[in-house]
Every structure is written in structure tokens, then in C-alpha cells.
């Protein structure tokens, strides 16, 4: 259980993340204070390390070297001497404390200060079980991110992906899940059956994924919290696992029947499906818009693989991709302003974004094989997987400027990532 109480925000310093590349904001993150005898000081240092890693990894913040700090903040009640931090050119200062309560839970409190204005921007207390300290750190990082950018963070989230092991001739693929920073990694399936393309529900800690059982694609719903697995159905003609609708009540998928691949939508409550496209071509990789009114997908109906947008009722599909090359795996941003895609041109692969009308195409990453984009819940970061010639695949993330491409740590080779919503 998490209990969070936030103080008022009076932001003066602010990062503009709507523009292009910019210099990261200098921010001071001294270790969270705490009692050495209760172990709180050590826990405070661990929490500070996670917060620092989150903020640095976003590419928007430049945590200052703690060796340069000239003031020790022993508790939240101690008001910082702001001239000590201005000397370091810190524009923001994070002051924190960890206290073990009589019931054994820990209280993680922090204050975020605008150093030059000498004003508190936000203050928060989180009360939780000691084992949840990493999640508390991510929640604090999200509060800092929101206070300084004006937009929701994405650190208190999880990634589901395909963990790959073994030789190419006998590849074992398991469903795995981890925190967005690679911590708390664990597998969800035993590797006896091939699993592919997991997707998160936008409304619950539930995923859908495709598994081949005796050569037949079967789609499952998996509840992460309970570990309960439910068969959605056998789909012999399925090419990609379904994606959820924004309300979590429907899934949209591609199935091949009679030699033709079309888009279908299924109501999860009634398990009734309805065909949305009827075209002599391959229609696949559908994805809902965040308001649920439209679906993007890729199709070769025009002679080459391109991206289309249609209403959720089907029909009226319009092509939106007109650049050089072939386009695939379109995924609508949670913000609704962009569609991510995989592009293939001249023997190379690209990860890019475009507006829903096809304008403003930008390439964010390229390589021998880059594929499978998935959005952070705030629509500012994309994760995907990268494979080198003759090598295995790894997960990477990149922000919308394309300037902060970073590997995402996993214990094995990895592919097909899917980003969760913010945890409840």
C-alpha cells in the first residue's frame, strides 16, 4: 500500500520539453537523511541513487557531483542555505528523509526547491512497506519530473518483454517483466511454448500475448498481480497479438482467413468479434488512438507496405505515410499527437514518428534491425529492440528529440517490449 500526500507547487524553474534538444537542468540530489541505527540512512542513500538514475536517464536533468556539496541536510525541517547551492549553479535541489515508523513501514518525504528563487516547488510524503522502497523512489522521481516539466513522469512503470535465450536453431522465448529501469526482473512463462508480442492493458495490470501451442497461435490474458492466465481464444490466422482499446474492454487484431489478412475487433466481455476491413491486401498491426475513435494499421493494399488510419467502425481508411521505403508496426502515442513506426529502406531499419495526418515525419533511431516501438505513458519516450548483424537483440529507449538513445539493461537478450501505464 502506498499513501502519498503532496504539498503545493509554486514552480519558477521549468524545463520546456515541447521544443528540441536542450541542455539538461543542473539539479542537486544529496542523500536522503535518516537514522543510521534504524538503517534509514542506508535506505535513504539507495533511494537517492534510484531517483538520480531516473532523472539522469531522462536526458532532461544533470545531477551534480555530490563530492562538490558543501552543505549537509540532516532533516526535512532544516531549511537549505541556498547560497551554498547557487555556488554550484544548481537550479533545483531535492531534500529528502526516510523514517521507519512504529508499525515497521517507512515514510519517504522530500522537498523540491527552486534554488535561485529560494522557494519550495513541491513536497511529498510516501508511506509504504520497506520492500517497496524502489517504487517509492520512482514515485518521487515522477513528482520531480512533473514539477519541473509540467507533464506526468514515467518512472513508476513496468516493461513486459520477450526474454530470449539459447542458440538460433533452438531459441527459447519467455515472457518477462521488470521495472522500467531494469530492476525486479522476473519471467512469467516457462519457455515450453513460443511467446510473442505482449501488450499492456491501459486500465489494469493485465497483458495480452500470443503463444504457439502445437503450432497454433493462442492468445492469453495474464493478470500480473494475481498470476492468473486466461485463454482468450485460438486464432489460427493471427499474425500479431491483439492491442487493447483505451477503455480496456476491446482488443483489435489482424487475422488471415481465406488467404486474406484483415483487421478485427473483439469485445472482451462478450468475446464477440467483428471484421473492420475487407480489402484484397495484408492489413495488420492495428493500434487504437487514445480517445478510441480511430485505428492506425499498416497495409500493402496500395502496392507497398504503408500506414493507414480509419475510424474504429471500419471503412474510410486513409493512407498517411508517403516517405521513401516501407512502413510497419504503427503505434499511437498516449498523447494522441504522434504515431510511432518502423520503417524499412535500403536494407536498414528506422524508428520514427509522424503526426496522425502523416506530416512531420522524424527519424529517431536507425540500424541493421530496429523494431517494435512502444510508448512511455507520458508520450515522451519510446522503447524498442535493436539487433546487430549476427548478434542478439537488446532493448533501447530514445526520447522524441532523438538525442537520448540509451540501452535498457536485461539479464538476457530481449525483444518486443511493451510499456505499462503508471502503476496504480
mmCIF file of C-alpha atoms in Angstrom:
data_model
loop_
_atom_site.group_PDB
_atom_site.id
_atom_site.type_symbol
_atom_site.label_atom_id
_atom_site.label_comp_id
_atom_site.label_asym_id
_atom_site.label_seq_id
_atom_site.Cartn_x
_atom_site.Cartn_y
_atom_site.Cartn_z
ATOM 1 C CA UNK A 1 0.000 0.000 0.000
ATOM 2 C CA UNK A 2 1.196 3.484 -0.848
ATOM 3 C CA UNK A 3 -0.007 6.660 0.857
ATOM 4 C CA UNK A 4 1.052 9.873 -0.842
ATOM 5 C CA UNK A 5 0.460 13.423 0.342
ATOM 6 C CA UNK A 6 1.703 16.272 -1.851
ATOM 7 C CA UNK A 7 2.259 19.886 -0.972
ATOM 8 C CA UNK A 8 1.529 22.901 -3.167
ATOM 9 C CA UNK A 9 3.545 23.600 -6.303
ATOM 10 C CA UNK A 10 4.893 27.104 -6.867
ATOM 11 C CA UNK A 11 7.145 26.394 -9.811
ATOM 12 C CA UNK A 12 9.504 29.066 -11.023
ATOM 13 C CA UNK A 13 12.221 26.982 -12.688
ATOM 14 C CA UNK A 14 10.759 24.910 -15.518
ATOM 15 C CA UNK A 15 12.046 22.697 -18.336
ATOM 16 C CA UNK A 16 10.404 23.204 -21.734
ATOM 17 C CA UNK A 17 10.172 19.701 -23.211
ATOM 18 C CA UNK A 18 8.000 20.692 -26.153
ATOM 19 C CA UNK A 19 10.937 22.088 -28.114
ATOM 20 C CA UNK A 20 14.049 20.467 -29.493
ATOM 21 C CA UNK A 21 17.244 19.375 -27.821
ATOM 22 C CA UNK A 22 18.403 21.471 -24.887
ATOM 23 C CA UNK A 23 20.977 21.404 -22.103
ATOM 24 C CA UNK A 24 19.948 19.263 -19.099
ATOM 25 C CA UNK A 25 18.873 21.109 -15.953
ATOM 26 C CA UNK A 26 21.540 21.105 -13.186
ATOM 27 C CA UNK A 27 19.944 19.519 -10.118
ATOM 28 C CA UNK A 28 21.420 18.711 -6.692
ATOM 29 C CA UNK A 29 20.401 15.412 -5.094
ATOM 30 C CA UNK A 30 22.069 14.983 -1.681
ATOM 31 C CA UNK A 31 21.424 11.658 0.056
ATOM 32 C CA UNK A 32 18.085 11.415 1.832
ATOM 33 C CA UNK A 33 18.636 11.814 5.582
ATOM 34 C CA UNK A 34 17.822 9.113 8.112
ATOM 35 C CA UNK A 35 18.878 7.390 11.294
ATOM 36 C CA UNK A 36 21.974 5.184 10.968
ATOM 37 C CA UNK A 37 20.826 2.957 13.836
ATOM 38 C CA UNK A 38 17.494 2.175 12.166
ATOM 39 C CA UNK A 39 19.083 1.631 8.771
ATOM 40 C CA UNK A 40 17.181 4.604 7.381
ATOM 41 C CA UNK A 41 20.323 6.425 6.264
ATOM 42 C CA UNK A 42 21.395 3.468 4.106
ATOM 43 C CA UNK A 43 17.901 3.201 2.675
ATOM 44 C CA UNK A 44 17.997 6.947 2.035
ATOM 45 C CA UNK A 45 21.220 6.566 0.044
ATOM 46 C CA UNK A 46 19.657 3.757 -2.010
ATOM 47 C CA UNK A 47 16.540 5.815 -2.728
ATOM 48 C CA UNK A 48 18.651 8.796 -3.782
ATOM 49 C CA UNK A 49 20.623 6.580 -6.168
ATOM 50 C CA UNK A 50 17.432 5.397 -7.901
ATOM 51 C CA UNK A 51 15.997 8.921 -8.166
ATOM 52 C CA UNK A 52 19.284 10.188 -9.573
ATOM 53 C CA UNK A 53 19.393 7.386 -12.141
ATOM 54 C CA UNK A 54 15.782 8.050 -13.213
ATOM 55 C CA UNK A 55 16.322 11.766 -13.713
ATOM 56 C CA UNK A 56 19.671 11.383 -15.461
ATOM 57 C CA UNK A 57 18.249 8.695 -17.735
ATOM 58 C CA UNK A 58 15.511 11.035 -18.967
ATOM 59 C CA UNK A 59 18.168 13.247 -20.567
ATOM 60 C CA UNK A 60 16.477 16.328 -19.122
ATOM 61 C CA UNK A 61 18.453 16.594 -15.876
ATOM 62 C CA UNK A 62 22.159 16.784 -14.965
ATOM 63 C CA UNK A 63 22.621 15.587 -11.380
ATOM 64 C CA UNK A 64 25.569 17.392 -9.815
ATOM 65 C CA UNK A 65 28.544 15.574 -8.287
ATOM 66 C CA UNK A 66 27.838 15.020 -4.557
ATOM 67 C CA UNK A 67 31.551 15.481 -3.831
ATOM 68 C CA UNK A 68 31.065 19.187 -4.541
ATOM 69 C CA UNK A 69 28.260 19.652 -1.985
ATOM 70 C CA UNK A 70 29.222 21.968 0.860
ATOM 71 C CA UNK A 71 26.099 21.598 2.985
ATOM 72 C CA UNK A 72 24.633 18.543 4.712
ATOM 73 C CA UNK A 73 20.844 18.431 5.017
ATOM 74 C CA UNK A 74 20.154 16.389 8.165
ATOM 75 C CA UNK A 75 16.341 16.510 8.101
ATOM 76 C CA UNK A 76 13.378 17.892 6.168
ATOM 77 C CA UNK A 77 12.925 20.564 8.822
ATOM 78 C CA UNK A 78 16.315 22.093 8.040
ATOM 79 C CA UNK A 79 15.902 24.940 5.556
ATOM 80 C CA UNK A 80 18.705 24.861 2.989
ATOM 81 C CA UNK A 81 21.235 27.681 2.823
ATOM 82 C CA UNK A 82 20.540 28.442 -0.813
ATOM 83 C CA UNK A 83 23.741 30.375 -1.413
ATOM 84 C CA UNK A 84 25.607 27.097 -0.861
ATOM 85 C CA UNK A 85 23.731 25.565 -3.784
ATOM 86 C CA UNK A 86 23.779 28.650 -6.013
ATOM 87 C CA UNK A 87 27.569 28.470 -5.842
ATOM 88 C CA UNK A 88 27.314 25.075 -7.589
ATOM 89 C CA UNK A 89 24.909 26.533 -10.191
ATOM 90 C CA UNK A 90 22.227 24.117 -9.051
ATOM 91 C CA UNK A 91 18.883 25.320 -10.357
ATOM 92 C CA UNK A 92 16.885 22.750 -8.379
ATOM 93 C CA UNK A 93 17.572 20.998 -5.071
ATOM 94 C CA UNK A 94 15.997 17.795 -3.759
ATOM 95 C CA UNK A 95 15.883 17.439 0.045
ATOM 96 C CA UNK A 96 14.693 14.105 1.454
ATOM 97 C CA UNK A 97 14.338 11.968 4.545
ATOM 98 C CA UNK A 98 13.494 8.343 5.389
ATOM 99 C CA UNK A 99 11.909 7.412 8.738
ATOM 100 C CA UNK A 100 10.913 3.943 9.934
ATOM 101 C CA UNK A 101 7.526 4.203 11.627
ATOM 102 C CA UNK A 102 6.493 2.230 14.754
ATOM 103 C CA UNK A 103 4.438 -0.180 12.590
ATOM 104 C CA UNK A 104 7.521 -1.040 10.532
ATOM 105 C CA UNK A 105 6.538 0.902 7.431
ATOM 106 C CA UNK A 106 8.828 3.586 6.060
ATOM 107 C CA UNK A 107 7.959 7.218 5.455
ATOM 108 C CA UNK A 108 9.771 8.751 2.494
ATOM 109 C CA UNK A 109 9.473 12.527 2.433
ATOM 110 C CA UNK A 110 11.024 15.076 0.115
ATOM 111 C CA UNK A 111 11.008 18.714 -0.851
ATOM 112 C CA UNK A 112 11.941 20.117 -4.245
ATOM 113 C CA UNK A 113 13.387 23.632 -4.141
ATOM 114 C CA UNK A 114 13.892 26.307 -6.763
ATOM 115 C CA UNK A 115 17.381 27.316 -5.677
ATOM 116 C CA UNK A 116 17.553 30.819 -7.147
ATOM 117 C CA UNK A 117 14.028 31.759 -6.052
ATOM 118 C CA UNK A 118 14.515 30.013 -2.670
ATOM 119 C CA UNK A 119 11.006 28.571 -2.983
ATOM 120 C CA UNK A 120 9.607 25.088 -2.484
ATOM 121 C CA UNK A 121 8.125 23.724 -5.702
ATOM 122 C CA UNK A 122 6.543 20.572 -4.323
ATOM 123 C CA UNK A 123 6.651 18.425 -1.196
ATOM 124 C CA UNK A 124 5.540 14.818 -0.838
ATOM 125 C CA UNK A 125 5.383 12.072 1.771
ATOM 126 C CA UNK A 126 5.031 8.414 0.787
ATOM 127 C CA UNK A 127 4.272 5.748 3.380
ATOM 128 C CA UNK A 128 4.868 2.164 2.295
ATOM 129 C CA UNK A 129 6.264 -1.232 3.224
ATOM 130 C CA UNK A 130 10.075 -1.404 3.345
ATOM 131 C CA UNK A 131 10.175 -3.788 0.368
ATOM 132 C CA UNK A 132 8.550 -1.102 -1.793
ATOM 133 C CA UNK A 133 11.383 1.395 -1.378
ATOM 134 C CA UNK A 134 12.368 1.262 -5.066
ATOM 135 C CA UNK A 135 8.838 2.084 -6.124
ATOM 136 C CA UNK A 136 8.744 4.972 -3.633
ATOM 137 C CA UNK A 137 11.927 6.301 -5.255
ATOM 138 C CA UNK A 138 10.343 6.123 -8.713
ATOM 139 C CA UNK A 139 7.270 7.960 -7.412
ATOM 140 C CA UNK A 140 9.464 10.748 -6.030
ATOM 141 C CA UNK A 141 11.279 10.975 -9.375
ATOM 142 C CA UNK A 142 7.906 11.262 -11.122
ATOM 143 C CA UNK A 143 6.893 14.109 -8.806
ATOM 144 C CA UNK A 144 10.148 15.934 -9.556
ATOM 145 C CA UNK A 145 9.744 15.378 -13.297
ATOM 146 C CA UNK A 146 6.174 16.697 -13.227
ATOM 147 C CA UNK A 147 7.021 19.751 -11.122
ATOM 148 C CA UNK A 148 9.871 20.777 -13.436
ATOM 149 C CA UNK A 149 8.326 19.889 -16.829
ATOM 150 C CA UNK A 150 4.604 20.325 -16.226
ATOM 151 C CA UNK A 151 3.927 16.805 -17.550
ATOM 152 C CA UNK A 152 3.498 13.406 -15.931
ATOM 153 C CA UNK A 153 6.564 11.269 -15.375
ATOM 154 C CA UNK A 154 7.046 7.660 -16.443
ATOM 155 C CA UNK A 155 9.401 6.167 -13.861
ATOM 156 C CA UNK A 156 6.819 4.278 -11.758
ATOM 157 C CA UNK A 157 6.083 1.848 -14.592
ATOM 158 C CA UNK A 158 6.953 -1.638 -15.768
ATOM 159 C CA UNK A 159 8.078 -3.206 -19.040
ATOM 160 C CA UNK A 160 6.906 -6.574 -20.301
ATOM 161 C CA UNK A 161 9.085 -8.122 -22.996
ATOM 162 C CA UNK A 162 10.298 -11.355 -24.575
ATOM 163 C CA UNK A 163 13.408 -12.775 -22.861
ATOM 164 C CA UNK A 164 15.434 -14.764 -25.388
ATOM 165 C CA UNK A 165 17.999 -17.481 -24.641
ATOM 166 C CA UNK A 166 19.638 -20.378 -26.460
ATOM 167 C CA UNK A 167 21.106 -20.823 -29.940
ATOM 168 C CA UNK A 168 19.393 -19.503 -33.049
ATOM 169 C CA UNK A 169 18.393 -23.039 -34.046
ATOM 170 C CA UNK A 170 16.680 -23.695 -30.709
ATOM 171 C CA UNK A 171 15.600 -20.286 -29.431
ATOM 172 C CA UNK A 172 13.713 -20.177 -26.126
ATOM 173 C CA UNK A 173 11.410 -17.208 -25.687
ATOM 174 C CA UNK A 174 9.850 -16.446 -22.322
ATOM 175 C CA UNK A 175 7.525 -13.679 -21.241
ATOM 176 C CA UNK A 176 9.346 -11.446 -18.730
ATOM 177 C CA UNK A 177 8.610 -8.293 -16.770
ATOM 178 C CA UNK A 178 10.734 -5.678 -14.995
ATOM 179 C CA UNK A 179 10.657 -2.133 -13.711
ATOM 180 C CA UNK A 180 11.304 0.462 -16.407
ATOM 181 C CA UNK A 181 14.915 0.808 -15.220
ATOM 182 C CA UNK A 182 15.601 -2.931 -15.474
ATOM 183 C CA UNK A 183 15.205 -3.767 -11.761
ATOM 184 C CA UNK A 184 12.990 -6.533 -10.332
ATOM 185 C CA UNK A 185 13.262 -8.643 -13.470
ATOM 186 C CA UNK A 186 11.343 -11.944 -13.489
ATOM 187 C CA UNK A 187 9.929 -14.376 -16.037
ATOM 188 C CA UNK A 188 6.195 -15.082 -16.341
ATOM 189 C CA UNK A 189 6.232 -18.160 -18.602
ATOM 190 C CA UNK A 190 8.344 -21.315 -18.525
ATOM 191 C CA UNK A 191 9.589 -21.285 -22.120
ATOM 192 C CA UNK A 192 7.837 -24.511 -23.115
ATOM 193 C CA UNK A 193 5.800 -22.668 -25.757
ATOM 194 C CA UNK A 194 6.939 -19.835 -28.023
ATOM 195 C CA UNK A 195 5.555 -16.469 -26.864
ATOM 196 C CA UNK A 196 5.378 -13.256 -28.906
ATOM 197 C CA UNK A 197 4.247 -9.621 -28.858
ATOM 198 C CA UNK A 198 2.953 -8.908 -25.339
ATOM 199 C CA UNK A 199 0.721 -5.839 -24.865
ATOM 200 C CA UNK A 200 -0.358 -3.997 -21.711
ATOM 201 C CA UNK A 201 -3.909 -3.107 -20.838
ATOM 202 C CA UNK A 202 -4.278 0.683 -20.372
ATOM 203 C CA UNK A 203 -6.617 0.240 -17.413
ATOM 204 C CA UNK A 204 -5.281 -2.703 -15.400
ATOM 205 C CA UNK A 205 -2.109 -4.616 -14.627
ATOM 206 C CA UNK A 206 -3.013 -7.115 -17.294
ATOM 207 C CA UNK A 207 -1.307 -8.117 -20.519
ATOM 208 C CA UNK A 208 -2.297 -9.964 -23.632
ATOM 209 C CA UNK A 209 0.210 -12.060 -25.529
ATOM 210 C CA UNK A 210 0.371 -14.690 -28.238
ATOM 211 C CA UNK A 211 1.685 -18.191 -27.618
ATOM 212 C CA UNK A 212 2.082 -21.046 -30.059
ATOM 213 C CA UNK A 213 0.605 -24.260 -28.714
ATOM 214 C CA UNK A 214 1.194 -27.251 -31.001
ATOM 215 C CA UNK A 215 1.796 -24.794 -33.844
ATOM 216 C CA UNK A 216 -1.492 -22.893 -33.355
ATOM 217 C CA UNK A 217 -1.484 -19.253 -32.148
ATOM 218 C CA UNK A 218 -3.373 -18.893 -28.893
ATOM 219 C CA UNK A 219 -3.973 -15.535 -27.240
ATOM 220 C CA UNK A 220 -3.929 -15.252 -23.455
ATOM 221 C CA UNK A 221 -4.844 -12.614 -20.905
ATOM 222 C CA UNK A 222 -2.440 -12.573 -17.955
ATOM 223 C CA UNK A 223 -3.065 -10.738 -14.683
ATOM 224 C CA UNK A 224 0.351 -9.677 -13.375
ATOM 225 C CA UNK A 225 -0.713 -9.148 -9.768
ATOM 226 C CA UNK A 226 -2.536 -12.478 -9.341
ATOM 227 C CA UNK A 227 -0.590 -14.534 -11.895
ATOM 228 C CA UNK A 228 -3.883 -15.785 -13.327
ATOM 229 C CA UNK A 229 -3.811 -16.710 -17.009
ATOM 230 C CA UNK A 230 -6.951 -16.855 -19.146
ATOM 231 C CA UNK A 231 -7.300 -18.149 -22.699
ATOM 232 C CA UNK A 232 -8.787 -15.511 -24.976
ATOM 233 C CA UNK A 233 -9.044 -17.898 -27.908
ATOM 234 C CA UNK A 234 -7.382 -19.914 -30.657
ATOM 235 C CA UNK A 235 -6.643 -17.782 -33.719
ATOM 236 C CA UNK A 236 -5.027 -19.918 -36.483
ATOM 237 C CA UNK A 237 -4.726 -16.968 -38.843
ATOM 238 C CA UNK A 238 -3.370 -14.418 -36.349
ATOM 239 C CA UNK A 239 -0.182 -12.532 -37.266
ATOM 240 C CA UNK A 240 0.211 -10.165 -34.262
ATOM 241 C CA UNK A 241 -1.138 -10.271 -30.721
ATOM 242 C CA UNK A 242 -4.103 -8.002 -30.053
ATOM 243 C CA UNK A 243 -3.834 -4.467 -28.699
ATOM 244 C CA UNK A 244 -6.256 -3.147 -26.109
ATOM 245 C CA UNK A 245 -8.706 -0.312 -26.620
ATOM 246 C CA UNK A 246 -8.219 2.729 -24.339
ATOM 247 C CA UNK A 247 -11.026 1.559 -22.025
ATOM 248 C CA UNK A 248 -9.564 -1.948 -21.827
ATOM 249 C CA UNK A 249 -12.842 -3.570 -22.933
ATOM 250 C CA UNK A 250 -11.880 -4.449 -26.511
ATOM 251 C CA UNK A 251 -8.892 -5.724 -28.412
ATOM 252 C CA UNK A 252 -8.062 -5.115 -32.055
ATOM 253 C CA UNK A 253 -6.138 -7.704 -34.044
ATOM 254 C CA UNK A 254 -5.164 -8.921 -37.500
ATOM 255 C CA UNK A 255 -6.276 -12.335 -38.764
ATOM 256 C CA UNK A 256 -5.870 -14.118 -42.075
ATOM 257 C CA UNK A 257 -8.833 -16.019 -43.457
ATOM 258 C CA UNK A 258 -9.128 -17.395 -46.961
ATOM 259 C CA UNK A 259 -5.664 -16.095 -47.854
ATOM 260 C CA UNK A 260 -6.513 -12.506 -46.924
ATOM 261 C CA UNK A 261 -5.440 -10.638 -43.776
ATOM 262 C CA UNK A 262 -7.907 -8.155 -42.246
ATOM 263 C CA UNK A 263 -8.460 -6.179 -39.041
ATOM 264 C CA UNK A 264 -10.920 -7.454 -36.431
ATOM 265 C CA UNK A 265 -12.097 -6.100 -33.084
ATOM 266 C CA UNK A 266 -13.224 -8.295 -30.173
ATOM 267 C CA UNK A 267 -15.342 -7.330 -27.172
ATOM 268 C CA UNK A 268 -13.654 -8.890 -24.139
ATOM 269 C CA UNK A 269 -16.918 -9.068 -22.227
ATOM 270 C CA UNK A 270 -18.922 -10.969 -24.854
ATOM 271 C CA UNK A 271 -15.947 -12.472 -26.788
ATOM 272 C CA UNK A 272 -17.742 -11.476 -29.978
ATOM 273 C CA UNK A 273 -15.541 -10.271 -32.842
ATOM 274 C CA UNK A 274 -16.314 -8.047 -35.780
ATOM 275 C CA UNK A 275 -14.432 -7.579 -39.054
ATOM 276 C CA UNK A 276 -13.346 -3.974 -39.731
ATOM 277 C CA UNK A 277 -11.507 -4.182 -43.071
ATOM 278 C CA UNK A 278 -12.368 -6.075 -46.234
ATOM 279 C CA UNK A 279 -9.562 -5.476 -48.672
ATOM 280 C CA UNK A 280 -7.554 -7.719 -51.033
ATOM 281 C CA UNK A 281 -4.313 -6.974 -49.229
ATOM 282 C CA UNK A 282 -2.490 -7.612 -45.961
ATOM 283 C CA UNK A 283 -3.924 -5.378 -43.212
ATOM 284 C CA UNK A 284 -2.075 -5.858 -39.916
ATOM 285 C CA UNK A 285 -0.513 -4.266 -36.780
ATOM 286 C CA UNK A 286 -3.583 -2.260 -35.656
ATOM 287 C CA UNK A 287 -3.415 0.253 -32.789
ATOM 288 C CA UNK A 288 -6.175 2.408 -31.227
ATOM 289 C CA UNK A 289 -5.936 6.164 -30.845
ATOM 290 C CA UNK A 290 -6.033 7.186 -27.147
ATOM 291 C CA UNK A 291 -9.588 8.553 -27.488
ATOM 292 C CA UNK A 292 -10.738 5.281 -29.059
ATOM 293 C CA UNK A 293 -12.152 6.936 -32.150
ATOM 294 C CA UNK A 294 -9.588 5.767 -34.720
ATOM 295 C CA UNK A 295 -7.282 2.877 -35.532
ATOM 296 C CA UNK A 296 -3.942 3.006 -37.300
ATOM 297 C CA UNK A 297 -2.591 -0.045 -39.121
ATOM 298 C CA UNK A 298 -0.255 -0.978 -41.939
ATOM 299 C CA UNK A 299 -1.360 -2.425 -45.269
ATOM 300 C CA UNK A 300 0.040 -3.273 -48.685
ATOM 301 C CA UNK A 301 -3.292 -2.571 -50.388
ATOM 302 C CA UNK A 302 -1.656 0.223 -52.399
ATOM 303 C CA UNK A 303 1.174 -1.969 -53.660
ATOM 304 C CA UNK A 304 3.689 -1.423 -50.819
ATOM 305 C CA UNK A 305 3.558 -1.622 -47.032
ATOM 306 C CA UNK A 306 2.266 1.730 -45.725
ATOM 307 C CA UNK A 307 0.452 3.215 -42.717
ATOM 308 C CA UNK A 308 -3.283 3.939 -42.781
ATOM 309 C CA UNK A 309 -5.796 5.468 -40.366
ATOM 310 C CA UNK A 310 -9.512 4.618 -40.203
ATOM 311 C CA UNK A 311 -12.428 5.032 -37.797
ATOM 312 C CA UNK A 312 -12.985 2.321 -35.193
ATOM 313 C CA UNK A 313 -16.150 1.372 -37.037
ATOM 314 C CA UNK A 314 -14.075 0.342 -40.031
ATOM 315 C CA UNK A 315 -14.006 1.732 -43.551
ATOM 316 C CA UNK A 316 -12.781 5.079 -44.819
ATOM 317 C CA UNK A 317 -9.126 4.162 -44.391
ATOM 318 C CA UNK A 318 -6.699 6.883 -45.498
ATOM 319 C CA UNK A 319 -3.010 6.410 -46.196
ATOM 320 C CA UNK A 320 -0.786 8.740 -44.142
ATOM 321 C CA UNK A 321 2.800 7.558 -44.917
ATOM 322 C CA UNK A 322 4.334 8.904 -48.140
ATOM 323 C CA UNK A 323 8.075 8.868 -47.455
ATOM 324 C CA UNK A 324 10.590 6.591 -49.145
ATOM 325 C CA UNK A 325 10.528 2.967 -48.025
ATOM 326 C CA UNK A 326 8.065 0.627 -46.379
ATOM 327 C CA UNK A 327 6.321 1.324 -43.050
ATOM 328 C CA UNK A 328 5.161 -1.083 -40.342
ATOM 329 C CA UNK A 329 4.098 -1.512 -36.680
ATOM 330 C CA UNK A 330 2.355 1.862 -36.179
ATOM 331 C CA UNK A 331 1.591 2.649 -32.521
ATOM 332 C CA UNK A 332 -0.440 5.666 -31.428
ATOM 333 C CA UNK A 333 1.074 7.869 -28.733
ATOM 334 C CA UNK A 334 -0.820 8.059 -25.396
ATOM 335 C CA UNK A 335 -0.968 11.819 -26.009
ATOM 336 C CA UNK A 336 -2.645 11.319 -29.383
ATOM 337 C CA UNK A 337 -0.281 13.713 -31.147
ATOM 338 C CA UNK A 338 2.041 11.215 -32.850
ATOM 339 C CA UNK A 339 2.224 7.730 -34.323
ATOM 340 C CA UNK A 340 5.465 5.747 -33.896
ATOM 341 C CA UNK A 341 6.505 3.337 -36.631
ATOM 342 C CA UNK A 342 9.167 1.034 -38.003
ATOM 343 C CA UNK A 343 10.496 1.954 -41.436
ATOM 344 C CA UNK A 344 12.486 -0.193 -43.868
ATOM 345 C CA UNK A 345 14.576 1.411 -46.569
ATOM 346 C CA UNK A 346 17.763 0.461 -48.409
ATOM 347 C CA UNK A 347 18.435 -2.594 -46.270
ATOM 348 C CA UNK A 348 18.218 -0.658 -42.979
ATOM 349 C CA UNK A 349 15.541 -0.221 -40.357
ATOM 350 C CA UNK A 350 14.406 3.022 -38.717
ATOM 351 C CA UNK A 351 12.277 4.011 -35.720
ATOM 352 C CA UNK A 352 10.378 7.239 -36.299
ATOM 353 C CA UNK A 353 7.275 9.261 -35.534
ATOM 354 C CA UNK A 354 4.771 11.224 -37.592
ATOM 355 C CA UNK A 355 1.604 13.159 -36.892
ATOM 356 C CA UNK A 356 -1.714 11.317 -37.380
ATOM 357 C CA UNK A 357 -2.189 13.107 -40.711
ATOM 358 C CA UNK A 358 1.224 11.879 -41.895
ATOM 359 C CA UNK A 359 3.024 15.209 -41.611
ATOM 360 C CA UNK A 360 6.156 15.963 -39.604
ATOM 361 C CA UNK A 361 7.909 12.614 -40.055
ATOM 362 C CA UNK A 362 11.063 12.355 -37.901
ATOM 363 C CA UNK A 363 13.550 9.515 -37.610
ATOM 364 C CA UNK A 364 14.716 8.850 -34.029
ATOM 365 C CA UNK A 365 16.911 5.786 -34.464
ATOM 366 C CA UNK A 366 18.301 3.552 -37.203
ATOM 367 C CA UNK A 367 20.310 0.364 -37.544
ATOM 368 C CA UNK A 368 20.696 -3.060 -39.052
ATOM 369 C CA UNK A 369 17.441 -4.036 -37.312
ATOM 370 C CA UNK A 370 15.449 -1.745 -35.023
ATOM 371 C CA UNK A 371 11.825 -2.639 -34.482
ATOM 372 C CA UNK A 372 8.831 -2.815 -32.172
ATOM 373 C CA UNK A 373 8.280 0.715 -30.777
ATOM 374 C CA UNK A 374 6.288 1.136 -27.563
ATOM 375 C CA UNK A 375 5.422 4.425 -25.826
ATOM 376 C CA UNK A 376 6.059 5.560 -22.269
ATOM 377 C CA UNK A 377 2.705 6.553 -20.710
ATOM 378 C CA UNK A 378 3.556 10.264 -20.962
ATOM 379 C CA UNK A 379 4.205 10.021 -24.713
ATOM 380 C CA UNK A 380 7.738 11.470 -24.470
ATOM 381 C CA UNK A 381 9.927 8.348 -24.688
ATOM 382 C CA UNK A 382 9.887 5.296 -26.952
ATOM 383 C CA UNK A 383 11.348 1.856 -26.244
ATOM 384 C CA UNK A 384 12.183 -0.691 -28.952
ATOM 385 C CA UNK A 385 14.617 -3.522 -29.634
ATOM 386 C CA UNK A 386 17.827 -3.482 -31.635
ATOM 387 C CA UNK A 387 19.654 -6.375 -33.236
ATOM 388 C CA UNK A 388 23.208 -6.299 -34.580
ATOM 389 C CA UNK A 389 24.356 -8.348 -37.595
ATOM 390 C CA UNK A 390 24.997 -11.869 -36.382
ATOM 391 C CA UNK A 391 24.220 -10.877 -32.809
ATOM 392 C CA UNK A 392 21.367 -10.939 -30.354
ATOM 393 C CA UNK A 393 18.723 -8.322 -29.646
ATOM 394 C CA UNK A 394 18.626 -5.754 -26.846
ATOM 395 C CA UNK A 395 16.166 -3.150 -25.634
ATOM 396 C CA UNK A 396 16.795 0.573 -26.140
ATOM 397 C CA UNK A 397 14.928 3.781 -25.374
ATOM 398 C CA UNK A 398 15.025 7.173 -27.077
ATOM 399 C CA UNK A 399 13.253 10.459 -26.430
ATOM 400 C CA UNK A 400 11.352 12.442 -29.017
ATOM 401 C CA UNK A 401 14.362 14.619 -29.806
ATOM 402 C CA UNK A 402 16.277 11.508 -30.873
ATOM 403 C CA UNK A 403 19.238 12.742 -28.814
ATOM 404 C CA UNK A 404 18.993 10.489 -25.755
ATOM 405 C CA UNK A 405 19.259 6.913 -27.025
ATOM 406 C CA UNK A 406 20.093 4.520 -24.195
ATOM 407 C CA UNK A 407 20.348 0.732 -23.701
ATOM 408 C CA UNK A 408 17.860 -0.777 -21.244
ATOM 409 C CA UNK A 409 19.500 -3.460 -19.072
ATOM 410 C CA UNK A 410 18.127 -7.022 -19.212
ATOM 411 C CA UNK A 411 19.780 -10.235 -17.962
ATOM 412 C CA UNK A 412 19.266 -11.980 -21.325
ATOM 413 C CA UNK A 413 18.725 -10.924 -24.906
ATOM 414 C CA UNK A 414 15.375 -9.184 -25.269
ATOM 415 C CA UNK A 415 12.776 -8.131 -27.845
ATOM 416 C CA UNK A 416 9.161 -6.953 -28.243
ATOM 417 C CA UNK A 417 8.923 -4.528 -25.287
ATOM 418 C CA UNK A 418 5.603 -3.120 -24.097
ATOM 419 C CA UNK A 419 5.383 -0.222 -21.638
ATOM 420 C CA UNK A 420 2.806 -0.240 -18.828
ATOM 421 C CA UNK A 421 0.672 2.692 -17.708
ATOM 422 C CA UNK A 422 1.703 4.386 -14.469
ATOM 423 C CA UNK A 423 1.198 1.906 -11.645
ATOM 424 C CA UNK A 424 -1.955 2.407 -9.576
#
